[in-house]
Amino acid sequence: MKIVLIYTASWIGLVFLAILNGAIREKTYGIWMEELSAHQLSTIIGLFFFGSYIWIITGVFRIETERQALMIGSLWVVMTIVFEFLFGHYVMGHSWDRLLYDYHLLKGRIWLLVLIWTLISPYLFYKVRY
């Protein structure tokens, strides 16, 4: 159970990486690209950032079982969605429609890939390492 608490706390690092990724997008390439293209590029960069961070964390704090890896990924996804919607709506003032828009794959919004990667990467890295 201790490892789950460690991974719950390590989720904060994912938040900082997401904020950093968004800031990089807004201050650099997002200025010169269409919004959708910038969103897509930012998502790909975010996948790399998250993957690198998760690879490091899973190397430092050993996941003991497949079940534990899946539980960690599931916990991170739930925490991410709750944070995204509560922070996005109540702190940033975004409408619910705007927040849901990033989940619209048919309009090229690929944010869902980040959630899928967040869910499966602890399991994949566990399988690669152990």
Coordinates of N, CA, C and O in Angstrom, one line a residue:
M1 N 0.8 -1.2 0.0 CA 0.0 0.0 0.0 C 0.9 1.3 0.0 O 0.5 2.3 -0.5
K2 N 2.0 1.2 0.6 CA 2.9 2.3 0.6 C 3.3 2.8 -0.8 O 3.4 4.0 -1.0
I3 N 3.5 1.8 -1.7 CA 3.9 2.2 -3.0 C 2.8 3.0 -3.7 O 3.0 3.9 -4.5
V4 N 1.5 2.7 -3.4 CA 0.4 3.4 -4.0 C 0.4 4.8 -3.5 O 0.1 5.8 -4.3
L5 N 0.7 5.0 -2.3 CA 0.8 6.4 -1.7 C 1.9 7.2 -2.4 O 1.8 8.4 -2.7
I6 N 3.1 6.5 -2.6 CA 4.2 7.2 -3.3 C 3.8 7.6 -4.7 O 4.1 8.7 -5.2
Y7 N 3.1 6.7 -5.4 CA 2.7 7.0 -6.8 C 1.5 8.0 -6.8 O 1.4 8.8 -7.8
T8 N 0.7 8.1 -5.8 CA -0.3 9.1 -5.7 C 0.4 10.5 -5.6 O 0.0 11.4 -6.3
A9 N 1.4 10.6 -4.7 CA 2.2 11.8 -4.6 C 2.9 12.1 -5.9 O 3.1 13.3 -6.2
S10 N 3.4 11.1 -6.5 CA 4.2 11.4 -7.7 C 3.4 11.9 -8.9 O 3.9 12.5 -9.9
W11 N 2.1 11.8 -8.8 CA 1.2 12.3 -9.8 C 1.4 13.8 -10.0 O 1.2 14.4 -11.1
I12 N 1.7 14.5 -8.9 CA 1.9 15.9 -8.9 C 3.0 16.3 -10.0 O 2.9 17.3 -10.6
G13 N 4.0 15.4 -10.1 CA 5.0 15.7 -11.2 C 4.4 15.7 -12.6 O 4.8 16.5 -13.4
L14 N 3.3 14.9 -12.8 CA 2.6 14.9 -14.1 C 1.9 16.2 -14.3 O 1.9 16.8 -15.4
V15 N 1.4 16.8 -13.2 CA 0.7 18.1 -13.3 C 1.7 19.2 -13.7 O 1.5 20.0 -14.6
F16 N 2.9 19.2 -13.1 CA 3.9 20.2 -13.4 C 4.4 20.0 -14.8 O 4.6 21.0 -15.5
L17 N 4.5 18.8 -15.3 CA 4.9 18.6 -16.7 C 3.9 19.1 -17.7 O 4.2 19.6 -18.7
A18 N 2.6 18.8 -17.3 CA 1.5 19.3 -18.2 C 1.5 20.8 -18.3 O 1.3 21.4 -19.3
I19 N 1.7 21.5 -17.1 CA 1.7 22.9 -17.1 C 2.9 23.5 -17.9 O 2.8 24.4 -18.7
L20 N 4.1 22.8 -17.7 CA 5.3 23.2 -18.5 C 5.0 23.0 -20.0 O 5.4 23.9 -20.8
N21 N 4.5 21.9 -20.4 CA 4.2 21.7 -21.8 C 3.2 22.7 -22.3 O 3.5 23.2 -23.4
G22 N 2.2 23.1 -21.6 CA 1.3 24.1 -22.1 C 2.0 25.5 -22.2 O 1.7 26.2 -23.1
A23 N 2.8 25.8 -21.2 CA 3.6 27.1 -21.3 C 4.5 27.1 -22.5 O 4.6 28.1 -23.1
I24 N 5.2 26.0 -22.7 CA 6.1 26.0 -23.9 C 5.3 26.2 -25.2 O 5.7 26.9 -26.0
R25 N 4.1 25.5 -25.3 CA 3.2 25.7 -26.4 C 2.8 27.2 -26.6 O 2.9 27.7 -27.7
E26 N 2.4 27.8 -25.5 CA 1.8 29.1 -25.6 C 2.9 30.2 -25.9 O 2.6 31.2 -26.6
K27 N 4.1 29.9 -25.4 CA 5.2 30.9 -25.6 C 6.1 30.7 -26.8 O 6.8 31.6 -27.2
T28 N 6.0 29.5 -27.5 CA 6.8 29.2 -28.6 C 6.0 28.9 -29.8 O 5.4 29.7 -30.5
Y29 N 6.0 27.6 -30.2 CA 5.4 27.2 -31.5 C 3.9 27.5 -31.6 O 3.4 27.6 -32.7
G30 N 3.2 27.6 -30.5 CA 1.7 27.9 -30.5 C 1.4 29.3 -31.1 O 0.3 29.6 -31.6
I31 N 2.4 30.2 -31.1 CA 2.3 31.5 -31.7 C 2.2 31.5 -33.2 O 1.5 32.2 -33.8
W32 N 2.9 30.5 -33.8 CA 3.0 30.5 -35.2 C 2.2 29.4 -35.9 O 2.1 29.3 -37.1
M33 N 1.5 28.5 -35.1 CA 0.8 27.4 -35.6 C -0.7 27.6 -35.4 O -1.1 28.4 -34.5
E34 N -1.5 27.0 -36.2 CA -3.0 27.0 -36.0 C -3.2 26.3 -34.6 O -2.4 25.4 -34.2
E35 N -4.3 26.6 -34.0 CA -4.5 26.1 -32.6 C -4.6 24.6 -32.6 O -4.0 23.9 -31.7
L36 N -5.3 24.0 -33.6 CA -5.4 22.5 -33.6 C -4.0 21.8 -33.8 O -3.7 20.9 -33.1
S37 N -3.2 22.4 -34.7 CA -1.9 21.8 -34.9 C -1.0 21.9 -33.7 O -0.3 21.0 -33.3
A38 N -1.1 23.1 -33.0 CA -0.4 23.3 -31.8 C -0.9 22.3 -30.7 O 0.0 21.8 -29.9
H39 N -2.2 22.1 -30.6 CA -2.7 21.1 -29.6 C -2.2 19.7 -29.9 O -1.7 19.0 -29.0
Q40 N -2.1 19.4 -31.2 CA -1.7 18.0 -31.5 C -0.2 17.8 -31.2 O 0.2 16.8 -30.7
L41 N 0.6 18.8 -31.6 CA 2.0 18.8 -31.3 C 2.3 18.8 -29.8 O 3.1 18.0 -29.3
S42 N 1.6 19.6 -29.1 CA 1.7 19.6 -27.6 C 1.3 18.3 -27.0 O 2.0 17.8 -26.0
T43 N 0.3 17.6 -27.6 CA -0.1 16.3 -27.1 C 1.1 15.3 -27.2 O 1.4 14.6 -26.3
I44 N 1.7 15.3 -28.4 CA 2.8 14.4 -28.7 C 4.0 14.7 -27.8 O 4.6 13.8 -27.2
I45 N 4.3 16.0 -27.6 CA 5.4 16.4 -26.7 C 5.0 15.9 -25.2 O 5.9 15.4 -24.5
G46 N 3.7 16.1 -24.9 CA 3.3 15.7 -23.5 C 3.4 14.2 -23.3 O 3.8 13.8 -22.2
L47 N 3.2 13.4 -24.3 CA 3.4 12.0 -24.2 C 4.8 11.6 -24.0 O 5.1 10.8 -23.1
F48 N 5.7 12.3 -24.6 CA 7.2 12.1 -24.4 C 7.5 12.5 -22.9 O 8.2 11.8 -22.2
F49 N 7.1 13.7 -22.5 CA 7.4 14.2 -21.2 C 6.9 13.2 -20.1 O 7.6 12.8 -19.2
F50 N 5.6 12.8 -20.3 CA 5.0 11.9 -19.3 C 5.7 10.5 -19.3 O 6.0 10.0 -18.3
G51 N 6.0 10.0 -20.5 CA 6.7 8.8 -20.6 C 8.1 8.8 -19.9 O 8.5 7.9 -19.2
S52 N 8.8 9.9 -20.2 CA 10.1 10.0 -19.5 C 10.0 10.0 -18.0 O 10.8 9.4 -17.3
Y53 N 9.1 10.8 -17.5 CA 8.9 11.0 -16.1 C 8.5 9.6 -15.5 O 9.0 9.2 -14.5
I54 N 7.5 9.0 -16.1 CA 7.0 7.7 -15.6 C 8.1 6.6 -15.7 O 8.2 5.8 -14.7
W55 N 8.9 6.7 -16.7 CA 10.0 5.7 -16.8 C 11.0 5.9 -15.6 O 11.4 4.9 -14.9
I56 N 11.3 7.1 -15.3 CA 12.2 7.4 -14.1 C 11.5 7.0 -12.8 O 12.2 6.3 -12.0
I57 N 10.3 7.4 -12.6 CA 9.6 7.0 -11.4 C 9.5 5.5 -11.2 O 9.7 5.0 -10.1
T58 N 9.1 4.8 -12.2 CA 9.0 3.3 -12.1 C 10.3 2.7 -11.9 O 10.4 1.6 -11.4
G59 N 11.4 3.4 -12.3 CA 12.8 2.8 -12.0 C 13.2 3.1 -10.5 O 13.9 2.3 -9.9
V60 N 12.7 4.2 -10.0 CA 13.1 4.5 -8.6 C 12.2 3.8 -7.6 O 12.7 3.3 -6.6
F61 N 10.9 3.8 -7.9 CA 10.0 3.1 -6.9 C 9.4 1.9 -7.6 O 8.5 2.0 -8.5
R62 N 9.9 0.8 -7.3 CA 9.6 -0.5 -8.0 C 8.1 -0.9 -7.8 O 7.6 -1.0 -6.7
I63 N 7.4 -1.1 -8.9 CA 6.1 -1.6 -8.9 C 6.2 -3.1 -8.7 O 7.0 -3.7 -9.4
E64 N 5.4 -3.7 -7.8 CA 5.6 -5.1 -7.5 C 4.7 -6.1 -8.3 O 5.1 -7.2 -8.4
T65 N 3.6 -5.6 -8.8 CA 2.7 -6.6 -9.5 C 2.1 -5.9 -10.7 O 2.0 -4.7 -10.8
E66 N 1.6 -6.7 -11.6 CA 0.8 -6.2 -12.7 C -0.4 -5.4 -12.2 O -0.8 -4.4 -12.7
R67 N -1.1 -6.0 -11.3 CA -2.3 -5.4 -10.7 C -2.0 -4.0 -10.1 O -2.7 -3.1 -10.3
Q68 N -0.9 -3.9 -9.4 CA -0.5 -2.7 -8.8 C -0.2 -1.6 -9.9 O -0.6 -0.5 -9.8
A69 N 0.5 -2.1 -11.0 CA 0.7 -1.1 -12.1 C -0.5 -0.6 -12.7 O -0.7 0.6 -13.0
L70 N -1.5 -1.5 -12.9 CA -2.8 -1.1 -13.5 C -3.6 -0.2 -12.5 O -4.2 0.8 -12.9
M71 N -3.4 -0.4 -11.2 CA -4.1 0.4 -10.2 C -3.5 1.8 -10.2 O -4.2 2.8 -10.2
I72 N -2.2 1.9 -10.3 CA -1.5 3.2 -10.4 C -1.9 4.0 -11.6 O -2.3 5.1 -11.5
G73 N -1.9 3.3 -12.8 CA -2.3 4.0 -14.0 C -3.8 4.5 -13.9 O -4.1 5.6 -14.3
S74 N -4.7 3.6 -13.4 CA -6.1 4.0 -13.2 C -6.2 5.2 -12.2 O -7.0 6.1 -12.5
L75 N -5.5 5.1 -11.1 CA -5.6 6.2 -10.2 C -5.1 7.5 -10.8 O -5.8 8.6 -10.6
W76 N -4.0 7.5 -11.5 CA -3.5 8.7 -12.2 C -4.5 9.3 -13.2 O -4.7 10.5 -13.3
V77 N -5.2 8.4 -13.9 CA -6.2 8.9 -14.9 C -7.3 9.5 -14.2 O -7.8 10.6 -14.6
V78 N -7.8 8.9 -13.2 CA -9.0 9.5 -12.4 C -8.6 10.8 -11.8 O -9.3 11.8 -11.9
M79 N -7.4 10.9 -11.2 CA -6.9 12.1 -10.6 C -6.7 13.2 -11.7 O -7.1 14.4 -11.5
T80 N -6.2 12.8 -12.9 CA -6.0 13.8 -13.9 C -7.4 14.4 -14.4 O -7.5 15.6 -14.6
I81 N -8.3 13.5 -14.6 CA -9.7 14.0 -15.1 C -10.3 14.9 -14.1 O -10.8 15.9 -14.4
V82 N -10.3 14.4 -12.8 CA -10.9 15.3 -11.8 C -10.2 16.6 -11.7 O -10.9 17.7 -11.7
F83 N -8.9 16.6 -11.7 CA -8.1 17.9 -11.7 C -8.5 18.7 -12.9 O -8.7 19.9 -12.7
E84 N -8.4 18.1 -14.0 CA -8.7 18.9 -15.3 C -10.0 19.6 -15.2 O -10.1 20.8 -15.6
F85 N -11.0 18.9 -14.8 CA -12.4 19.5 -14.9 C -12.6 20.5 -13.7 O -13.1 21.5 -13.9
L86 N -12.2 20.1 -12.5 CA -12.4 21.0 -11.3 C -11.5 22.2 -11.4 O -12.0 23.4 -11.3
F87 N -10.2 22.1 -11.7 CA -9.3 23.2 -11.9 C -9.7 24.0 -13.1 O -9.8 25.3 -13.0
G88 N -9.9 23.3 -14.2 CA -10.3 24.0 -15.4 C -11.5 24.9 -15.3 O -11.6 26.0 -15.9
H89 N -12.5 24.3 -14.7 CA -13.8 25.0 -14.6 C -13.8 26.1 -13.4 O -14.1 27.3 -13.7
Y90 N -13.4 25.7 -12.2 CA -13.6 26.6 -11.1 C -12.4 27.5 -10.9 O -12.6 28.6 -10.3
V91 N -11.2 27.2 -11.4 CA -10.1 28.1 -11.2 C -9.8 28.9 -12.5 O -9.7 30.1 -12.5
M92 N -9.8 28.2 -13.6 CA -9.5 28.8 -14.9 C -10.7 29.5 -15.5 O -10.6 30.3 -16.4
G93 N -11.9 29.0 -15.1 CA -13.1 29.6 -15.6 C -13.6 29.1 -16.9 O -14.4 29.7 -17.6
H94 N -13.0 28.0 -17.4 CA -13.5 27.4 -18.6 C -14.8 26.8 -18.5 O -15.2 26.2 -17.5
S95 N -15.6 26.9 -19.6 CA -16.9 26.2 -19.6 C -16.8 24.7 -19.7 O -15.7 24.2 -20.1
W96 N -17.8 24.0 -19.3 CA -17.8 22.6 -19.4 C -17.7 22.1 -20.8 O -17.0 21.2 -21.1
D97 N -18.3 22.9 -21.7 CA -18.2 22.5 -23.2 C -16.8 22.7 -23.7 O -16.3 21.8 -24.4
R98 N -16.1 23.7 -23.2 CA -14.7 23.9 -23.7 C -13.8 22.7 -23.1 O -12.9 22.2 -23.8
L99 N -14.1 22.3 -21.9 CA -13.3 21.3 -21.3 C -13.5 19.9 -22.0 O -12.6 19.1 -22.2
L100 N -14.8 19.7 -22.4 CA -15.1 18.5 -23.1 C -14.6 18.4 -24.5 O -14.4 17.4 -25.1
Y101 N -14.4 19.6 -25.1 CA -14.0 19.7 -26.5 C -12.7 19.0 -26.7 O -12.5 18.4 -27.8
D102 N -11.8 19.0 -25.8 CA -10.5 18.3 -26.0 C -10.6 16.8 -26.1 O -9.7 16.1 -26.5
Y103 N -11.8 16.2 -25.8 CA -12.1 14.8 -25.9 C -12.7 14.4 -27.3 O -13.0 13.3 -27.5
H104 N -12.9 15.4 -28.2 CA -13.6 15.2 -29.4 C -12.6 14.7 -30.5 O -12.0 15.5 -31.3
L105 N -12.4 13.4 -30.6 CA -11.4 12.9 -31.5 C -11.7 13.2 -33.0 O -10.8 13.4 -33.8
L106 N -13.0 13.2 -33.3 CA -13.4 13.5 -34.7 C -13.1 14.9 -35.2 O -13.0 15.2 -36.4
K107 N -12.8 15.8 -34.2 CA -12.3 17.1 -34.6 C -10.8 17.3 -34.4 O -10.3 18.4 -34.4
G108 N -10.1 16.2 -34.3 CA -8.7 16.2 -34.2 C -8.1 16.4 -32.8 O -6.9 16.6 -32.7
R109 N -9.0 16.4 -31.8 CA -8.5 16.7 -30.5 C -8.0 15.3 -29.9 O -8.8 14.4 -29.7
I110 N -6.7 15.2 -29.7 CA -6.1 13.9 -29.3 C -5.7 13.9 -27.9 O -4.9 13.0 -27.5
W111 N -6.2 14.7 -27.0 CA -5.8 14.7 -25.6 C -6.1 13.3 -25.0 O -5.4 12.9 -24.1
L112 N -7.1 12.6 -25.5 CA -7.4 11.3 -25.0 C -6.2 10.4 -25.0 O -6.0 9.5 -24.2
L113 N -5.2 10.6 -25.9 CA -4.0 9.8 -26.0 C -3.2 9.9 -24.7 O -2.6 9.0 -24.3
V114 N -3.2 11.1 -24.2 CA -2.4 11.3 -22.9 C -3.0 10.5 -21.8 O -2.3 9.9 -21.0
L115 N -4.4 10.5 -21.7 CA -5.0 9.7 -20.7 C -4.7 8.2 -20.9 O -4.5 7.5 -19.9
I116 N -4.8 7.7 -22.1 CA -4.5 6.3 -22.4 C -3.1 6.0 -22.0 O -2.8 5.0 -21.4
W117 N -2.1 6.9 -22.4 CA -0.7 6.6 -22.1 C -0.5 6.7 -20.6 O 0.2 5.8 -20.0
T118 N -1.2 7.6 -19.9 CA -1.1 7.6 -18.4 C -1.6 6.4 -17.8 O -1.0 5.9 -16.8
L119 N -2.6 5.8 -18.3 CA -3.2 4.6 -17.8 C -2.3 3.4 -18.0 O -2.1 2.6 -17.1
I120 N -1.8 3.2 -19.2 CA -1.0 2.0 -19.6 C 0.5 2.0 -19.3 O 1.1 1.0 -19.2
S121 N 1.1 3.2 -19.3 CA 2.5 3.3 -19.2 C 3.1 2.6 -17.9 O 4.1 1.9 -18.0
P122 N 2.5 2.8 -16.7 CA 3.0 2.1 -15.6 C 3.1 0.5 -15.8 O 4.0 -0.1 -15.4
Y123 N 2.0 0.0 -16.4 CA 2.0 -1.4 -16.7 C 3.0 -1.8 -17.7 O 3.7 -2.8 -17.5
L124 N 3.1 -1.0 -18.8 CA 4.1 -1.3 -19.9 C 5.5 -1.3 -19.3 O 6.3 -2.1 -19.6
F125 N 5.8 -0.3 -18.5 CA 7.2 -0.1 -18.0 C 7.4 -1.2 -16.9 O 8.6 -1.7 -16.8
Y126 N 6.4 -1.6 -16.2 CA 6.6 -2.7 -15.3 C 7.0 -4.0 -16.1 O 7.9 -4.7 -15.7
K127 N 6.3 -4.2 -17.2 CA 6.5 -5.4 -18.0 C 7.9 -5.4 -18.6 O 8.6 -6.4 -18.7
V128 N 8.3 -4.2 -19.0 CA 9.7 -4.1 -19.6 C 10.8 -4.3 -18.6 O 11.8 -5.0 -18.9
R129 N 10.5 -3.8 -17.4 CA 11.6 -3.8 -16.4 C 11.6 -5.2 -15.6 O 12.7 -5.6 -15.2
Y130 N 10.5 -5.8 -15.4 CA 10.4 -7.0 -14.6 C 9.9 -8.1 -15.3 O 9.4 -9.0 -15.1

